[in-house]
Amino acid sequence: MNNKKDDKTMTPRNTANRPGAPKGPRKAEQRRANLLESAGRLFVEKGYASTTMNEIAADAGFAKGTLYHYFANKAELLQSLREDFDKRITGFIRAGVDRCPADDHRGRIRAWIQEAVDGYFALSDLHDVVIYGTEMPFRNSMLESEVTRSLAELIDDGIRAGAWEVKECRWTAVMMFYCFRGGCDEAMIGTQRPEDIPDRLYAVFLRMLGIVD
């Protein structure tokens, strides 16, 4: 299994800037992206608690005041980083799913699994920082997760096409997501082989969709 992903620039959460931020949306968005990139790298290298706003600004090549034009504090920066991370992983997933025919519902579920697993392994250090950086319970991050929403959409597509019968779409998606995380974590700690995880998850997902081959 190839766990490497092409590096992609994080998508800005919005184009609105704090008073005093540089004029011009493109320049502002690029500066914001650079700050998020530096923050993510330093959070991984030093830990969230040990990284200072001064260090983030210096790593990005900006004055500290510039950083505060975009983020009021470190917690707000981490929240933005978490949202952009979610969008980044979802981008990987949607690209893989879109390569499958629209009527290949099982294939699209398998593609979701493969892309999600690859993304998890490729970005696991950053994932741990943005999810656990402030010791926020993981369940809180599930509320608006685009990754989970993308899976719920695939399940709903299959329901409407008659590929499977599921009564509670979002519930099923959330349960599948926890299975995905658990499987990846088992590989991370060495109890499972990483290359086996996609196939094993696919078999579990099918059973959760009521499909037994």
PDB file of C-alpha atoms in Angstrom:
ATOM      1  CA  MET A   1       0.000   0.000   0.000  1.00  0.00           C
ATOM      2  CA  ASN A   2       1.347   3.399  -0.933  1.00  0.00           C
ATOM      3  CA  ASN A   3       1.031   5.683   2.077  1.00  0.00           C
ATOM      4  CA  LYS A   4       2.553   8.747   0.440  1.00  0.00           C
ATOM      5  CA  LYS A   5       0.459  11.703  -0.635  1.00  0.00           C
ATOM      6  CA  ASP A   6       1.359  14.643  -2.796  1.00  0.00           C
ATOM      7  CA  ASP A   7       1.838  17.746  -0.693  1.00  0.00           C
ATOM      8  CA  LYS A   8      -1.058  20.149  -1.137  1.00  0.00           C
ATOM      9  CA  THR A   9      -1.448  23.665   0.168  1.00  0.00           C
ATOM     10  CA  MET A  10      -4.064  23.879   2.890  1.00  0.00           C
ATOM     11  CA  THR A  11      -7.282  25.506   1.757  1.00  0.00           C
ATOM     12  CA  PRO A  12      -7.989  28.788   3.544  1.00  0.00           C
ATOM     13  CA  ARG A  13     -11.048  28.666   5.790  1.00  0.00           C
ATOM     14  CA  ASN A  14     -12.235  32.068   4.659  1.00  0.00           C
ATOM     15  CA  THR A  15     -10.991  35.248   3.036  1.00  0.00           C
ATOM     16  CA  ALA A  16     -12.018  37.592   5.839  1.00  0.00           C
ATOM     17  CA  ASN A  17      -9.040  39.077   7.683  1.00  0.00           C
ATOM     18  CA  ARG A  18      -8.636  40.974  10.900  1.00  0.00           C
ATOM     19  CA  PRO A  19      -8.275  44.762  10.792  1.00  0.00           C
ATOM     20  CA  GLY A  20      -4.819  45.692   9.611  1.00  0.00           C
ATOM     21  CA  ALA A  21      -4.232  42.530   7.560  1.00  0.00           C
ATOM     22  CA  PRO A  22      -2.613  43.057   4.138  1.00  0.00           C
ATOM     23  CA  LYS A  23      -4.994  44.191   1.424  1.00  0.00           C
ATOM     24  CA  GLY A  24      -5.624  41.933  -1.554  1.00  0.00           C
ATOM     25  CA  PRO A  25      -7.333  38.551  -1.064  1.00  0.00           C
ATOM     26  CA  ARG A  26      -4.680  36.468  -2.829  1.00  0.00           C
ATOM     27  CA  LYS A  27      -1.818  37.864  -0.791  1.00  0.00           C
ATOM     28  CA  ALA A  28      -3.793  37.586   2.426  1.00  0.00           C
ATOM     29  CA  GLU A  29      -4.826  34.005   1.705  1.00  0.00           C
ATOM     30  CA  GLN A  30      -1.255  33.002   0.896  1.00  0.00           C
ATOM     31  CA  ARG A  31       0.038  34.557   4.114  1.00  0.00           C
ATOM     32  CA  ARG A  32      -2.639  32.774   6.089  1.00  0.00           C
ATOM     33  CA  ALA A  33      -1.741  29.479   4.411  1.00  0.00           C
ATOM     34  CA  ASN A  34       1.940  30.038   5.178  1.00  0.00           C
ATOM     35  CA  LEU A  35       1.155  30.698   8.828  1.00  0.00           C
ATOM     36  CA  LEU A  36      -0.939  27.530   9.064  1.00  0.00           C
ATOM     37  CA  GLU A  37       1.804  25.513   7.410  1.00  0.00           C
ATOM     38  CA  SER A  38       4.386  26.793   9.896  1.00  0.00           C
ATOM     39  CA  ALA A  39       2.063  26.205  12.830  1.00  0.00           C
ATOM     40  CA  GLY A  40       1.337  22.647  11.750  1.00  0.00           C
ATOM     41  CA  ARG A  41       5.014  21.830  11.323  1.00  0.00           C
ATOM     42  CA  LEU A  42       6.004  23.335  14.677  1.00  0.00           C
ATOM     43  CA  PHE A  43       3.103  21.725  16.521  1.00  0.00           C
ATOM     44  CA  VAL A  44       4.283  18.336  15.212  1.00  0.00           C
ATOM     45  CA  GLU A  45       7.950  18.990  15.980  1.00  0.00           C
ATOM     46  CA  LYS A  46       7.628  20.666  19.392  1.00  0.00           C
ATOM     47  CA  GLY A  47       4.092  19.968  20.535  1.00  0.00           C
ATOM     48  CA  TYR A  48       1.182  22.367  20.739  1.00  0.00           C
ATOM     49  CA  ALA A  49       1.840  23.504  24.302  1.00  0.00           C
ATOM     50  CA  SER A  50       5.545  24.185  23.725  1.00  0.00           C
ATOM     51  CA  THR A  51       5.129  26.192  20.518  1.00  0.00           C
ATOM     52  CA  THR A  52       4.805  29.966  20.851  1.00  0.00           C
ATOM     53  CA  MET A  53       3.139  32.477  18.576  1.00  0.00           C
ATOM     54  CA  ASN A  54       6.527  34.175  18.168  1.00  0.00           C
ATOM     55  CA  GLU A  55       8.029  30.962  16.837  1.00  0.00           C
ATOM     56  CA  ILE A  56       5.179  30.444  14.381  1.00  0.00           C
ATOM     57  CA  ALA A  57       5.483  33.967  13.015  1.00  0.00           C
ATOM     58  CA  ALA A  58       9.278  33.691  12.714  1.00  0.00           C
ATOM     59  CA  ASP A  59       9.079  30.313  10.971  1.00  0.00           C
ATOM     60  CA  ALA A  60       6.646  31.768   8.420  1.00  0.00           C
ATOM     61  CA  GLY A  61       8.918  34.783   7.909  1.00  0.00           C
ATOM     62  CA  PHE A  62       6.506  37.355   9.344  1.00  0.00           C
ATOM     63  CA  ALA A  63       6.449  39.728  12.276  1.00  0.00           C
ATOM     64  CA  LYS A  64       4.428  38.610  15.270  1.00  0.00           C
ATOM     65  CA  GLY A  65       1.947  41.409  14.626  1.00  0.00           C
ATOM     66  CA  THR A  66       1.158  39.942  11.220  1.00  0.00           C
ATOM     67  CA  LEU A  67       0.215  36.634  12.819  1.00  0.00           C
ATOM     68  CA  TYR A  68      -2.255  38.381  15.137  1.00  0.00           C
ATOM     69  CA  HIS A  69      -3.970  39.985  12.151  1.00  0.00           C
ATOM     70  CA  TYR A  70      -5.131  36.479  11.197  1.00  0.00           C
ATOM     71  CA  PHE A  71      -5.403  34.596  14.491  1.00  0.00           C
ATOM     72  CA  ALA A  72      -6.282  36.070  17.881  1.00  0.00           C
ATOM     73  CA  ASN A  73      -4.461  33.345  19.804  1.00  0.00           C
ATOM     74  CA  LYS A  74      -2.942  29.906  19.485  1.00  0.00           C
ATOM     75  CA  ALA A  75      -6.225  28.110  20.183  1.00  0.00           C
ATOM     76  CA  GLU A  76      -7.890  29.898  17.256  1.00  0.00           C
ATOM     77  CA  LEU A  77      -4.958  28.968  15.044  1.00  0.00           C
ATOM     78  CA  LEU A  78      -5.273  25.314  16.051  1.00  0.00           C
ATOM     79  CA  GLN A  79      -9.013  25.364  15.295  1.00  0.00           C
ATOM     80  CA  SER A  80      -8.326  26.762  11.824  1.00  0.00           C
ATOM     81  CA  LEU A  81      -5.634  24.162  11.298  1.00  0.00           C
ATOM     82  CA  ARG A  82      -8.081  21.431  12.338  1.00  0.00           C
ATOM     83  CA  GLU A  83     -10.712  22.640   9.868  1.00  0.00           C
ATOM     84  CA  ASP A  84      -8.209  22.877   7.020  1.00  0.00           C
ATOM     85  CA  PHE A  85      -6.866  19.417   7.853  1.00  0.00           C
ATOM     86  CA  ASP A  86     -10.373  17.975   7.625  1.00  0.00           C
ATOM     87  CA  LYS A  87     -10.845  19.600   4.211  1.00  0.00           C
ATOM     88  CA  ARG A  88      -7.458  18.334   3.053  1.00  0.00           C
ATOM     89  CA  ILE A  89      -8.242  14.705   3.890  1.00  0.00           C
ATOM     90  CA  THR A  90     -11.698  15.053   2.368  1.00  0.00           C
ATOM     91  CA  GLY A  91     -10.067  16.317  -0.820  1.00  0.00           C
ATOM     92  CA  PHE A  92      -8.000  13.130  -1.040  1.00  0.00           C
ATOM     93  CA  ILE A  93     -11.106  11.032  -0.473  1.00  0.00           C
ATOM     94  CA  ARG A  94     -13.338  12.796  -2.994  1.00  0.00           C
ATOM     95  CA  ALA A  95     -10.649  12.614  -5.683  1.00  0.00           C
ATOM     96  CA  GLY A  96     -10.380   8.846  -5.231  1.00  0.00           C
ATOM     97  CA  VAL A  97     -14.134   8.304  -5.079  1.00  0.00           C
ATOM     98  CA  ASP A  98     -14.706  10.417  -8.184  1.00  0.00           C
ATOM     99  CA  ARG A  99     -12.450   8.107 -10.184  1.00  0.00           C
ATOM    100  CA  CYS A 100     -15.052   5.360  -9.705  1.00  0.00           C
ATOM    101  CA  PRO A 101     -18.221   5.153 -11.833  1.00  0.00           C
ATOM    102  CA  ALA A 102     -21.201   6.820 -10.188  1.00  0.00           C
ATOM    103  CA  ASP A 103     -23.147   3.542 -10.165  1.00  0.00           C
ATOM    104  CA  ASP A 104     -20.294   1.477  -8.654  1.00  0.00           C
ATOM    105  CA  HIS A 105     -21.401   1.984  -5.079  1.00  0.00           C
ATOM    106  CA  ARG A 106     -19.236  -0.735  -3.589  1.00  0.00           C
ATOM    107  CA  GLY A 107     -16.248   0.535  -5.521  1.00  0.00           C
ATOM    108  CA  ARG A 108     -16.829   4.035  -4.199  1.00  0.00           C
ATOM    109  CA  ILE A 109     -16.962   2.746  -0.624  1.00  0.00           C
ATOM    110  CA  ARG A 110     -13.701   0.877  -1.219  1.00  0.00           C
ATOM    111  CA  ALA A 111     -12.131   4.025  -2.687  1.00  0.00           C
ATOM    112  CA  TRP A 112     -13.237   6.028   0.363  1.00  0.00           C
ATOM    113  CA  ILE A 113     -11.532   3.503   2.616  1.00  0.00           C
ATOM    114  CA  GLN A 114      -8.305   3.428   0.607  1.00  0.00           C
ATOM    115  CA  GLU A 115      -7.941   7.201   0.414  1.00  0.00           C
ATOM    116  CA  ALA A 116      -8.878   7.707   4.066  1.00  0.00           C
ATOM    117  CA  VAL A 117      -6.375   5.071   5.193  1.00  0.00           C
ATOM    118  CA  ASP A 118      -3.594   6.466   3.003  1.00  0.00           C
ATOM    119  CA  GLY A 119      -4.272   9.972   4.256  1.00  0.00           C
ATOM    120  CA  TYR A 120      -4.333   8.852   7.878  1.00  0.00           C
ATOM    121  CA  PHE A 121      -0.962   7.143   7.616  1.00  0.00           C
ATOM    122  CA  ALA A 122       0.607   9.970   5.609  1.00  0.00           C
ATOM    123  CA  LEU A 123      -0.565  12.705   7.984  1.00  0.00           C
ATOM    124  CA  SER A 124      -0.888  10.845  11.283  1.00  0.00           C
ATOM    125  CA  ASP A 125       1.460  13.155  13.219  1.00  0.00           C
ATOM    126  CA  LEU A 126      -0.435  16.259  12.152  1.00  0.00           C
ATOM    127  CA  HIS A 127      -3.739  14.491  12.779  1.00  0.00           C
ATOM    128  CA  ASP A 128      -2.783  13.794  16.384  1.00  0.00           C
ATOM    129  CA  VAL A 129      -1.855  17.438  16.916  1.00  0.00           C
ATOM    130  CA  VAL A 130      -5.019  18.978  15.453  1.00  0.00           C
ATOM    131  CA  ILE A 131      -7.334  16.484  17.157  1.00  0.00           C
ATOM    132  CA  TYR A 132      -5.653  16.157  20.539  1.00  0.00           C
ATOM    133  CA  GLY A 133      -3.628  19.387  20.729  1.00  0.00           C
ATOM    134  CA  THR A 134      -5.881  20.957  23.347  1.00  0.00           C
ATOM    135  CA  GLU A 135      -6.985  17.659  24.887  1.00  0.00           C
ATOM    136  CA  MET A 136     -10.433  18.122  23.360  1.00  0.00           C
ATOM    137  CA  PRO A 137     -12.395  14.840  23.384  1.00  0.00           C
ATOM    138  CA  PHE A 138     -12.307  13.247  19.946  1.00  0.00           C
ATOM    139  CA  ARG A 139     -16.096  12.988  19.854  1.00  0.00           C
ATOM    140  CA  ASN A 140     -16.332  16.793  19.690  1.00  0.00           C
ATOM    141  CA  SER A 141     -14.419  16.849  16.406  1.00  0.00           C
ATOM    142  CA  MET A 142     -16.980  14.541  14.786  1.00  0.00           C
ATOM    143  CA  LEU A 143     -19.831  17.051  14.859  1.00  0.00           C
ATOM    144  CA  GLU A 144     -18.996  18.876  11.626  1.00  0.00           C
ATOM    145  CA  SER A 145     -16.382  16.547  10.121  1.00  0.00           C
ATOM    146  CA  GLU A 146     -16.390  16.675   6.321  1.00  0.00           C
ATOM    147  CA  VAL A 147     -14.691  13.279   6.267  1.00  0.00           C
ATOM    148  CA  THR A 148     -17.631  11.649   8.033  1.00  0.00           C
ATOM    149  CA  ARG A 149     -20.082  13.655   5.936  1.00  0.00           C
ATOM    150  CA  SER A 150     -18.468  12.375   2.730  1.00  0.00           C
ATOM    151  CA  LEU A 151     -19.021   8.797   3.892  1.00  0.00           C
ATOM    152  CA  ALA A 152     -22.632   9.518   4.825  1.00  0.00           C
ATOM    153  CA  GLU A 153     -23.183  10.877   1.303  1.00  0.00           C
ATOM    154  CA  LEU A 154     -21.888   7.639  -0.239  1.00  0.00           C
ATOM    155  CA  ILE A 155     -24.151   5.591   1.988  1.00  0.00           C
ATOM    156  CA  ASP A 156     -27.136   7.743   1.069  1.00  0.00           C
ATOM    157  CA  ASP A 157     -26.336   7.425  -2.644  1.00  0.00           C
ATOM    158  CA  GLY A 158     -26.355   3.643  -2.257  1.00  0.00           C
ATOM    159  CA  ILE A 159     -29.655   3.715  -0.392  1.00  0.00           C
ATOM    160  CA  ARG A 160     -31.349   5.716  -3.140  1.00  0.00           C
ATOM    161  CA  ALA A 161     -29.908   3.420  -5.810  1.00  0.00           C
ATOM    162  CA  GLY A 162     -31.063   0.285  -3.978  1.00  0.00           C
ATOM    163  CA  ALA A 163     -27.488  -0.957  -3.466  1.00  0.00           C
ATOM    164  CA  TRP A 164     -28.158  -1.526   0.247  1.00  0.00           C
ATOM    165  CA  GLU A 165     -30.709  -0.755   2.940  1.00  0.00           C
ATOM    166  CA  VAL A 166     -29.658   1.408   5.877  1.00  0.00           C
ATOM    167  CA  LYS A 167     -32.133   3.022   8.266  1.00  0.00           C
ATOM    168  CA  GLU A 168     -29.851   5.603   9.875  1.00  0.00           C
ATOM    169  CA  CYS A 169     -27.362   6.982   7.392  1.00  0.00           C
ATOM    170  CA  ARG A 170     -25.376   9.313   9.633  1.00  0.00           C
ATOM    171  CA  TRP A 171     -25.248   6.812  12.500  1.00  0.00           C
ATOM    172  CA  THR A 172     -23.874   4.168  10.154  1.00  0.00           C
ATOM    173  CA  ALA A 173     -21.291   6.597   8.770  1.00  0.00           C
ATOM    174  CA  VAL A 174     -20.098   7.519  12.255  1.00  0.00           C
ATOM    175  CA  MET A 175     -19.809   3.860  13.290  1.00  0.00           C
ATOM    176  CA  MET A 176     -17.864   3.102  10.115  1.00  0.00           C
ATOM    177  CA  PHE A 177     -15.584   6.049  10.798  1.00  0.00           C
ATOM    178  CA  TYR A 178     -14.755   4.761  14.264  1.00  0.00           C
ATOM    179  CA  CYS A 179     -14.018   1.351  12.753  1.00  0.00           C
ATOM    180  CA  PHE A 180     -11.700   3.034  10.268  1.00  0.00           C
ATOM    181  CA  ARG A 181      -9.853   4.893  13.005  1.00  0.00           C
ATOM    182  CA  GLY A 182      -9.592   1.787  15.148  1.00  0.00           C
ATOM    183  CA  GLY A 183      -8.196  -0.263  12.291  1.00  0.00           C
ATOM    184  CA  CYS A 184      -5.594   2.360  11.458  1.00  0.00           C
ATOM    185  CA  ASP A 185      -4.611   2.742  15.091  1.00  0.00           C
ATOM    186  CA  GLU A 186      -4.101  -1.007  15.391  1.00  0.00           C
ATOM    187  CA  ALA A 187      -1.677  -0.833  12.480  1.00  0.00           C
ATOM    188  CA  MET A 188       0.034   2.183  14.062  1.00  0.00           C
ATOM    189  CA  ILE A 189       0.778   0.263  17.246  1.00  0.00           C
ATOM    190  CA  GLY A 190       1.902  -2.793  15.293  1.00  0.00           C
ATOM    191  CA  THR A 191      -0.868  -5.316  15.929  1.00  0.00           C
ATOM    192  CA  GLN A 192      -1.968  -5.299  12.263  1.00  0.00           C
ATOM    193  CA  ARG A 193      -0.136  -4.903   8.968  1.00  0.00           C
ATOM    194  CA  PRO A 194      -0.904  -1.513   7.364  1.00  0.00           C
ATOM    195  CA  GLU A 195      -1.350  -3.096   3.932  1.00  0.00           C
ATOM    196  CA  ASP A 196      -4.133  -5.341   5.292  1.00  0.00           C
ATOM    197  CA  ILE A 197      -6.256  -2.542   6.757  1.00  0.00           C
ATOM    198  CA  PRO A 198      -8.210  -1.452   3.623  1.00  0.00           C
ATOM    199  CA  ASP A 199      -9.415  -4.983   2.782  1.00  0.00           C
ATOM    200  CA  ARG A 200     -10.308  -5.744   6.376  1.00  0.00           C
ATOM    201  CA  LEU A 201     -12.239  -2.500   6.713  1.00  0.00           C
ATOM    202  CA  TYR A 202     -14.030  -3.097   3.424  1.00  0.00           C
ATOM    203  CA  ALA A 203     -15.353  -6.430   4.684  1.00  0.00           C
ATOM    204  CA  VAL A 204     -16.575  -4.789   7.906  1.00  0.00           C
ATOM    205  CA  PHE A 205     -18.182  -1.879   6.038  1.00  0.00           C
ATOM    206  CA  LEU A 206     -20.107  -4.245   3.769  1.00  0.00           C
ATOM    207  CA  ARG A 207     -21.472  -6.135   6.750  1.00  0.00           C
ATOM    208  CA  MET A 208     -22.535  -2.846   8.348  1.00  0.00           C
ATOM    209  CA  LEU A 209     -24.398  -2.081   5.136  1.00  0.00           C
ATOM    210  CA  GLY A 210     -26.159  -5.429   5.392  1.00  0.00           C
ATOM    211  CA  ILE A 211     -24.196  -7.054   2.563  1.00  0.00           C
ATOM    212  CA  VAL A 212     -22.864 -10.576   3.049  1.00  0.00           C
ATOM    213  CA  ASP A 213     -21.065 -12.076   0.045  1.00  0.00           C
TER     214      ASP A 213
END
